[in-house]
């Protein structure tokens, strides 16, 4: 590890990205989140349809992850507590951003953070400007950036919906893809060549470390290699790249998927995508033939397979502190070579 903070970029969306950002903030204050923008459900879907804005929900969650981070950095520093009032202020605003209105009216179900972000986008005319304004007002380290400057749609080929299992049906929309019975075979973005965020491209190219995953595989992970300019930036960057594979299949998107299957599907969507490390949880892949198959699957990305304890005890979610410790070990290992 160098004396200056690592420049880290985390790619993903939703709860998976939230966990990754929390983990990366143990390692550095200089963390940029690049977030998928295809959500069409819930509050995000309503605001997207009514206002034509980039869906704000995953962007809001990334902001909250960074907003909640000072305590994590203090812990890593060895106990130099941040001012208590700053920690409490961040906690209050993080709770406020996540708070959903109750009742049965037009506001029911909308998180406060979504409305703030949508409103500022209308005022400033740009989602990135709105995100940067919130970052400045609330004293948030790091940056949150949309993957594209326009809202995207996900379209999938899904089999198992017809009497003939060889026939696939085209399903459009993130929520529809996640909830339709059957097996997702392939996903696409609409438009197919969307405008990438110039700020996200610059962050990737200038990063020391890029992390992809975990998360909803077809809607939060794979889309990051489907934006042509972003995929090229991932190929150009000199950053160390780490892919975190999900701990378990996700109902709706990846039912019945093995860890190895996750890797094969990603490779099928971007066979030129390269990473340095593929990280899997030890408990999700016992030693033996299955792990040997994973070594070969990781090699398709030009990667080493790294197996460690990265799960929260008793849950199928990644533990941010364990993830941070493993990433720190991988980076330090490379420095000694």
Short mmCIF file of C-alpha atoms in Angstrom, two decimals:
data_model
loop_
_atom_site.label_atom_id
_atom_site.label_comp_id
_atom_site.label_asym_id
_atom_site.label_seq_id
_atom_site.Cartn_x
_atom_site.Cartn_y
_atom_site.Cartn_z
CA UNK A 1 0.00 0.00 0.00
CA UNK A 2 1.34 3.51 -0.85
CA UNK A 3 1.29 6.58 1.39
CA UNK A 4 -1.29 8.35 -0.78
CA UNK A 5 -4.84 6.98 -0.72
CA UNK A 6 -5.71 4.42 -3.35
CA UNK A 7 -8.05 5.65 -6.06
CA UNK A 8 -10.78 3.02 -6.06
CA UNK A 9 -13.69 2.61 -8.46
CA UNK A 10 -16.54 0.24 -7.55
CA UNK A 11 -18.94 -0.88 -10.28
CA UNK A 12 -22.39 -2.27 -9.58
CA UNK A 13 -25.82 -1.35 -8.30
CA UNK A 14 -28.26 -1.86 -5.45
CA UNK A 15 -27.41 -3.73 -2.27
CA UNK A 16 -24.34 -5.42 -3.76
CA UNK A 17 -22.71 -2.08 -4.56
CA UNK A 18 -23.69 -0.74 -1.13
CA UNK A 19 -21.70 -3.55 0.52
CA UNK A 20 -18.75 -3.06 -1.83
CA UNK A 21 -18.60 0.69 -1.20
CA UNK A 22 -18.73 0.13 2.54
CA UNK A 23 -15.82 -2.30 2.20
CA UNK A 24 -13.73 -0.05 -0.04
CA UNK A 25 -14.12 2.88 2.34
CA UNK A 26 -12.22 0.88 4.94
CA UNK A 27 -9.29 1.19 2.53
CA UNK A 28 -9.47 4.72 1.14
CA UNK A 29 -11.48 7.96 1.20
CA UNK A 30 -11.02 8.23 -2.58
CA UNK A 31 -13.80 5.91 -3.76
CA UNK A 32 -15.94 6.47 -6.85
CA UNK A 33 -19.12 4.47 -7.43
CA UNK A 34 -20.21 3.81 -11.02
CA UNK A 35 -23.86 2.77 -10.87
CA UNK A 36 -26.23 0.98 -13.24
CA UNK A 37 -29.19 3.08 -14.45
CA UNK A 38 -31.76 0.60 -15.77
CA UNK A 39 -34.08 0.26 -12.76
CA UNK A 40 -37.75 0.58 -13.72
CA UNK A 41 -39.49 -0.56 -10.54
CA UNK A 42 -40.75 1.04 -7.34
CA UNK A 43 -40.00 4.68 -6.61
CA UNK A 44 -37.22 4.80 -9.22
CA UNK A 45 -39.54 3.50 -11.92
CA UNK A 46 -42.25 6.00 -11.03
CA UNK A 47 -39.87 8.97 -11.06
CA UNK A 48 -38.27 7.76 -14.27
CA UNK A 49 -41.66 7.46 -15.99
CA UNK A 50 -43.09 10.73 -14.63
CA UNK A 51 -40.02 12.98 -14.91
CA UNK A 52 -37.82 11.28 -17.49
CA UNK A 53 -34.88 11.26 -15.08
CA UNK A 54 -32.20 8.63 -14.64
CA UNK A 55 -33.64 6.24 -12.01
CA UNK A 56 -32.30 7.57 -8.69
CA UNK A 57 -32.65 4.58 -6.34
CA UNK A 58 -29.30 2.86 -6.84
CA UNK A 59 -27.55 6.24 -6.99
CA UNK A 60 -29.15 7.15 -3.65
CA UNK A 61 -27.99 3.91 -2.04
CA UNK A 62 -24.43 4.54 -3.22
CA UNK A 63 -24.52 8.04 -1.71
CA UNK A 64 -25.78 6.61 1.57
CA UNK A 65 -22.99 4.01 1.59
CA UNK A 66 -20.38 6.75 1.26
CA UNK A 67 -22.22 9.00 3.70
CA UNK A 68 -22.11 6.28 6.35
CA UNK A 69 -18.38 5.70 5.93
CA UNK A 70 -16.42 7.93 8.37
CA UNK A 71 -16.59 5.38 11.19
CA UNK A 72 -15.19 2.70 8.89
CA UNK A 73 -12.19 4.87 8.02
CA UNK A 74 -11.56 5.69 11.67
CA UNK A 75 -11.59 2.00 12.54
CA UNK A 76 -9.02 1.28 9.84
CA UNK A 77 -6.85 4.16 11.05
CA UNK A 78 -6.57 2.49 14.43
CA UNK A 79 -9.01 4.28 16.63
CA UNK A 80 -8.66 8.01 15.89
CA UNK A 81 -12.37 8.79 16.32
CA UNK A 82 -13.97 11.34 14.04
CA UNK A 83 -15.79 14.15 15.77
CA UNK A 84 -18.85 12.54 17.31
CA UNK A 85 -21.19 15.19 15.98
CA UNK A 86 -20.01 14.54 12.39
CA UNK A 87 -20.64 10.81 12.76
CA UNK A 88 -24.10 11.44 14.18
CA UNK A 89 -24.92 13.99 11.47
CA UNK A 90 -23.98 11.55 8.73
CA UNK A 91 -26.02 8.82 10.41
CA UNK A 92 -29.08 11.07 10.65
CA UNK A 93 -28.90 12.09 7.02
CA UNK A 94 -28.24 8.55 5.87
CA UNK A 95 -31.40 7.50 7.69
CA UNK A 96 -33.30 10.44 6.17
CA UNK A 97 -32.16 9.60 2.63
CA UNK A 98 -33.42 6.04 3.07
CA UNK A 99 -36.71 6.97 4.78
CA UNK A 100 -39.76 6.09 2.68
CA UNK A 101 -42.98 8.05 2.99
CA UNK A 102 -45.93 6.09 4.30
CA UNK A 103 -49.61 6.60 3.63
CA UNK A 104 -51.52 5.98 0.41
CA UNK A 105 -50.98 9.20 -1.49
CA UNK A 106 -48.69 10.19 -4.33
CA UNK A 107 -45.63 10.23 -2.06
CA UNK A 108 -46.20 6.76 -0.60
CA UNK A 109 -43.12 4.57 -1.05
CA UNK A 110 -40.79 7.32 -2.22
CA UNK A 111 -37.50 7.59 -0.27
CA UNK A 112 -36.56 11.15 0.63
CA UNK A 113 -33.20 10.73 -1.12
CA UNK A 114 -34.87 9.81 -4.41
CA UNK A 115 -36.98 12.98 -4.33
CA UNK A 116 -34.00 15.17 -3.43
CA UNK A 117 -31.95 13.72 -6.27
CA UNK A 118 -34.79 13.97 -8.80
CA UNK A 119 -35.58 17.54 -7.75
CA UNK A 120 -31.96 18.69 -7.94
CA UNK A 121 -31.63 17.03 -11.35
CA UNK A 122 -34.54 19.13 -12.61
CA UNK A 123 -33.05 22.31 -11.10
CA UNK A 124 -29.48 21.75 -12.31
CA UNK A 125 -30.38 19.93 -15.52
CA UNK A 126 -27.90 17.11 -14.97
CA UNK A 127 -27.81 14.02 -12.76
CA UNK A 128 -24.05 14.16 -12.16
CA UNK A 129 -24.31 17.81 -11.11
CA UNK A 130 -27.12 16.87 -8.70
CA UNK A 131 -25.04 14.05 -7.22
CA UNK A 132 -22.03 16.34 -6.80
CA UNK A 133 -24.20 18.98 -5.13
CA UNK A 134 -25.51 16.48 -2.58
CA UNK A 135 -21.97 15.25 -2.03
CA UNK A 136 -20.84 18.81 -1.30
CA UNK A 137 -23.78 19.75 0.93
CA UNK A 138 -23.50 16.64 3.11
CA UNK A 139 -19.71 16.44 3.19
CA UNK A 140 -19.50 13.07 1.46
CA UNK A 141 -16.06 11.80 0.49
CA UNK A 142 -15.85 9.95 -2.79
CA UNK A 143 -18.12 10.37 -5.78
CA UNK A 144 -21.22 8.68 -7.22
CA UNK A 145 -21.56 8.54 -11.01
CA UNK A 146 -24.21 7.02 -13.30
CA UNK A 147 -22.98 4.39 -15.76
CA UNK A 148 -24.67 6.28 -18.60
CA UNK A 149 -25.98 9.80 -19.05
CA UNK A 150 -29.40 8.47 -20.12
CA UNK A 151 -31.77 5.97 -18.48
CA UNK A 152 -31.31 2.48 -19.92
CA UNK A 153 -33.50 -0.56 -20.41
CA UNK A 154 -32.54 -4.20 -19.95
CA UNK A 155 -33.77 -6.76 -22.46
CA UNK A 156 -33.27 -10.48 -21.92
CA UNK A 157 -33.63 -13.77 -23.75
CA UNK A 158 -35.42 -16.08 -21.31
CA UNK A 159 -35.97 -19.80 -21.88
CA UNK A 160 -38.38 -22.12 -20.09
CA UNK A 161 -41.46 -20.01 -20.82
CA UNK A 162 -42.56 -22.09 -23.82
CA UNK A 163 -43.38 -25.78 -24.09
CA UNK A 164 -40.20 -26.21 -26.11
CA UNK A 165 -37.27 -25.45 -23.74
CA UNK A 166 -35.08 -24.55 -26.74
CA UNK A 167 -37.23 -21.51 -27.49
CA UNK A 168 -36.42 -18.23 -25.76
CA UNK A 169 -38.74 -15.31 -25.27
CA UNK A 170 -37.60 -11.68 -25.29
CA UNK A 171 -38.43 -9.94 -21.99
CA UNK A 172 -37.93 -6.19 -21.57
CA UNK A 173 -37.47 -4.25 -18.35
CA UNK A 174 -35.36 -4.88 -15.26
CA UNK A 175 -38.28 -5.81 -13.01
CA UNK A 176 -39.83 -8.07 -15.65
CA UNK A 177 -36.51 -9.85 -16.21
CA UNK A 178 -36.02 -10.36 -12.46
CA UNK A 179 -39.54 -11.69 -11.86
CA UNK A 180 -40.31 -13.71 -15.00
CA UNK A 181 -40.15 -17.49 -14.48
CA UNK A 182 -37.57 -19.26 -16.60
CA UNK A 183 -33.83 -18.96 -17.13
CA UNK A 184 -32.16 -15.80 -18.36
CA UNK A 185 -29.78 -16.71 -21.18
CA UNK A 186 -28.54 -13.33 -22.31
CA UNK A 187 -29.14 -9.65 -21.60
CA UNK A 188 -28.78 -6.52 -23.72
CA UNK A 189 -28.97 -2.81 -23.05
CA UNK A 190 -31.32 -0.49 -24.87
CA UNK A 191 -30.01 1.60 -26.49
CA UNK A 192 -27.24 -0.83 -27.39
CA UNK A 193 -24.56 1.87 -27.62
CA UNK A 194 -25.54 4.27 -24.83
CA UNK A 195 -23.54 7.40 -24.02
CA UNK A 196 -21.13 6.62 -21.20
CA UNK A 197 -20.44 9.05 -18.40
CA UNK A 198 -17.21 10.88 -19.23
CA UNK A 199 -16.55 11.24 -15.50
CA UNK A 200 -16.97 7.49 -14.98
CA UNK A 201 -14.60 6.75 -17.87
CA UNK A 202 -11.99 9.12 -16.40
CA UNK A 203 -12.37 7.59 -12.95
CA UNK A 204 -11.82 4.07 -14.33
CA UNK A 205 -8.79 5.11 -16.40
CA UNK A 206 -7.16 6.91 -13.46
CA UNK A 207 -7.96 4.30 -10.80
CA UNK A 208 -5.50 2.20 -8.87
CA UNK A 209 -8.15 -0.44 -8.16
CA UNK A 210 -11.42 -1.34 -9.91
CA UNK A 211 -13.90 -3.68 -8.24
CA UNK A 212 -16.89 -5.31 -9.97
CA UNK A 213 -19.59 -7.23 -8.10
CA UNK A 214 -21.19 -8.72 -6.17
CA UNK A 215 -24.79 -7.97 -7.08
CA UNK A 216 -27.72 -8.95 -9.25
CA UNK A 217 -25.72 -10.64 -11.98
CA UNK A 218 -27.81 -9.78 -15.04
CA UNK A 219 -29.01 -6.33 -13.99
CA UNK A 220 -26.21 -4.87 -11.84
CA UNK A 221 -22.97 -6.64 -12.85
CA UNK A 222 -23.08 -7.66 -16.51
CA UNK A 223 -24.45 -4.27 -17.73
CA UNK A 224 -21.10 -2.67 -16.82
CA UNK A 225 -19.38 -4.58 -19.63
CA UNK A 226 -22.16 -3.83 -22.12
CA UNK A 227 -21.57 -0.07 -22.41
CA UNK A 228 -18.96 -0.01 -25.21
CA UNK A 229 -16.99 3.04 -24.03
CA UNK A 230 -16.91 1.82 -20.45
CA UNK A 231 -15.80 -1.66 -21.55
CA UNK A 232 -12.95 -0.05 -23.52
CA UNK A 233 -11.96 1.99 -20.46
CA UNK A 234 -11.86 -1.21 -18.40
CA UNK A 235 -9.55 -2.70 -21.02
CA UNK A 236 -7.28 0.39 -21.11
CA UNK A 237 -6.93 1.08 -17.41
CA UNK A 238 -3.75 0.09 -15.60
CA UNK A 239 -5.77 -0.44 -12.41
CA UNK A 240 -5.80 -3.77 -10.63
CA UNK A 241 -9.23 -5.32 -11.27
CA UNK A 242 -11.07 -7.60 -8.87
CA UNK A 243 -14.30 -9.49 -9.60
CA UNK A 244 -16.38 -10.60 -6.63
CA UNK A 245 -18.73 -13.49 -7.40
CA UNK A 246 -22.06 -13.80 -5.62
CA UNK A 247 -22.28 -16.10 -2.62
CA UNK A 248 -25.44 -17.84 -3.80
CA UNK A 249 -27.91 -17.91 -6.71
CA UNK A 250 -30.40 -15.05 -6.72
CA UNK A 251 -34.09 -15.95 -7.05
CA UNK A 252 -35.46 -14.56 -10.29
CA UNK A 253 -32.15 -13.84 -12.02
CA UNK A 254 -29.81 -16.76 -11.39
CA UNK A 255 -31.81 -19.66 -9.86
CA UNK A 256 -29.75 -22.84 -9.82
CA UNK A 257 -26.56 -21.09 -10.88
CA UNK A 258 -23.28 -22.44 -9.55
CA UNK A 259 -20.42 -20.05 -8.84
CA UNK A 260 -18.76 -21.34 -12.00
CA UNK A 261 -21.90 -20.63 -14.03
CA UNK A 262 -21.79 -16.97 -12.95
CA UNK A 263 -18.33 -16.70 -14.48
CA UNK A 264 -19.26 -18.47 -17.72
CA UNK A 265 -22.26 -16.17 -18.24
CA UNK A 266 -20.21 -13.02 -17.69
CA UNK A 267 -17.56 -14.29 -20.09
CA UNK A 268 -20.20 -15.03 -22.71
CA UNK A 269 -21.26 -11.37 -22.63
CA UNK A 270 -17.72 -9.94 -22.80
CA UNK A 271 -15.10 -12.48 -23.81
CA UNK A 272 -12.35 -9.82 -23.98
CA UNK A 273 -12.97 -8.58 -20.43
CA UNK A 274 -9.93 -9.15 -18.22
CA UNK A 275 -9.47 -8.99 -14.45
CA UNK A 276 -6.57 -9.79 -12.14
CA UNK A 277 -8.45 -11.59 -9.37
CA UNK A 278 -11.70 -13.54 -9.15
CA UNK A 279 -12.76 -13.75 -5.51
CA UNK A 280 -15.14 -16.41 -4.18
CA UNK A 281 -16.15 -17.31 -0.65
CA UNK A 282 -14.55 -20.48 0.67
CA UNK A 283 -17.81 -21.84 2.08
CA UNK A 284 -19.64 -21.41 -1.25
CA UNK A 285 -17.13 -23.57 -3.13
CA UNK A 286 -15.63 -26.47 -1.14
CA UNK A 287 -12.15 -27.64 -2.09
CA UNK A 288 -12.08 -30.31 -4.77
CA UNK A 289 -13.14 -30.70 -8.39
CA UNK A 290 -15.60 -27.81 -8.29
CA UNK A 291 -12.88 -25.43 -7.18
CA UNK A 292 -10.55 -26.79 -9.86
CA UNK A 293 -13.22 -25.96 -12.46
CA UNK A 294 -13.34 -22.44 -11.03
CA UNK A 295 -9.62 -22.00 -11.51
CA UNK A 296 -10.11 -22.72 -15.22
CA UNK A 297 -13.14 -20.41 -15.41
CA UNK A 298 -11.18 -17.57 -13.78
CA UNK A 299 -8.32 -18.16 -16.23
CA UNK A 300 -10.67 -17.18 -19.09
CA UNK A 301 -10.52 -13.65 -17.66
CA UNK A 302 -6.75 -13.89 -17.29
CA UNK A 303 -7.32 -14.00 -13.53
CA UNK A 304 -6.11 -15.86 -10.51
CA UNK A 305 -8.75 -17.48 -8.33
CA UNK A 306 -8.67 -16.19 -4.75
CA UNK A 307 -10.70 -18.04 -2.12
CA UNK A 308 -11.37 -16.53 1.28
CA UNK A 309 -13.83 -15.99 4.09
CA UNK A 310 -15.83 -12.98 2.87
CA UNK A 311 -19.36 -13.80 4.04
CA UNK A 312 -21.29 -12.51 7.03
CA UNK A 313 -21.70 -15.40 9.46
CA UNK A 314 -24.99 -17.20 8.93
CA UNK A 315 -26.03 -15.01 5.98
CA UNK A 316 -25.66 -15.06 2.22
CA UNK A 317 -24.21 -11.54 2.08
CA UNK A 318 -20.68 -10.21 1.88
CA UNK A 319 -19.13 -8.83 5.06
CA UNK A 320 -17.60 -5.41 4.25
CA UNK A 321 -14.81 -5.71 6.83
CA UNK A 322 -13.81 -9.17 5.57
CA UNK A 323 -13.92 -7.98 1.96
CA UNK A 324 -11.74 -4.99 2.81
CA UNK A 325 -9.21 -7.18 4.60
CA UNK A 326 -8.96 -9.56 1.64
CA UNK A 327 -8.58 -6.73 -0.89
CA UNK A 328 -5.89 -5.14 1.27
CA UNK A 329 -4.05 -8.48 1.41
CA UNK A 330 -4.26 -8.90 -2.39
CA UNK A 331 -2.90 -5.39 -2.99
CA UNK A 332 -0.07 -5.81 -0.51
CA UNK A 333 0.78 -9.20 -1.97
CA UNK A 334 1.25 -7.62 -5.38
CA UNK A 335 3.50 -4.89 -3.98
CA UNK A 336 5.90 -7.47 -2.60
CA UNK A 337 6.31 -9.27 -5.92
#
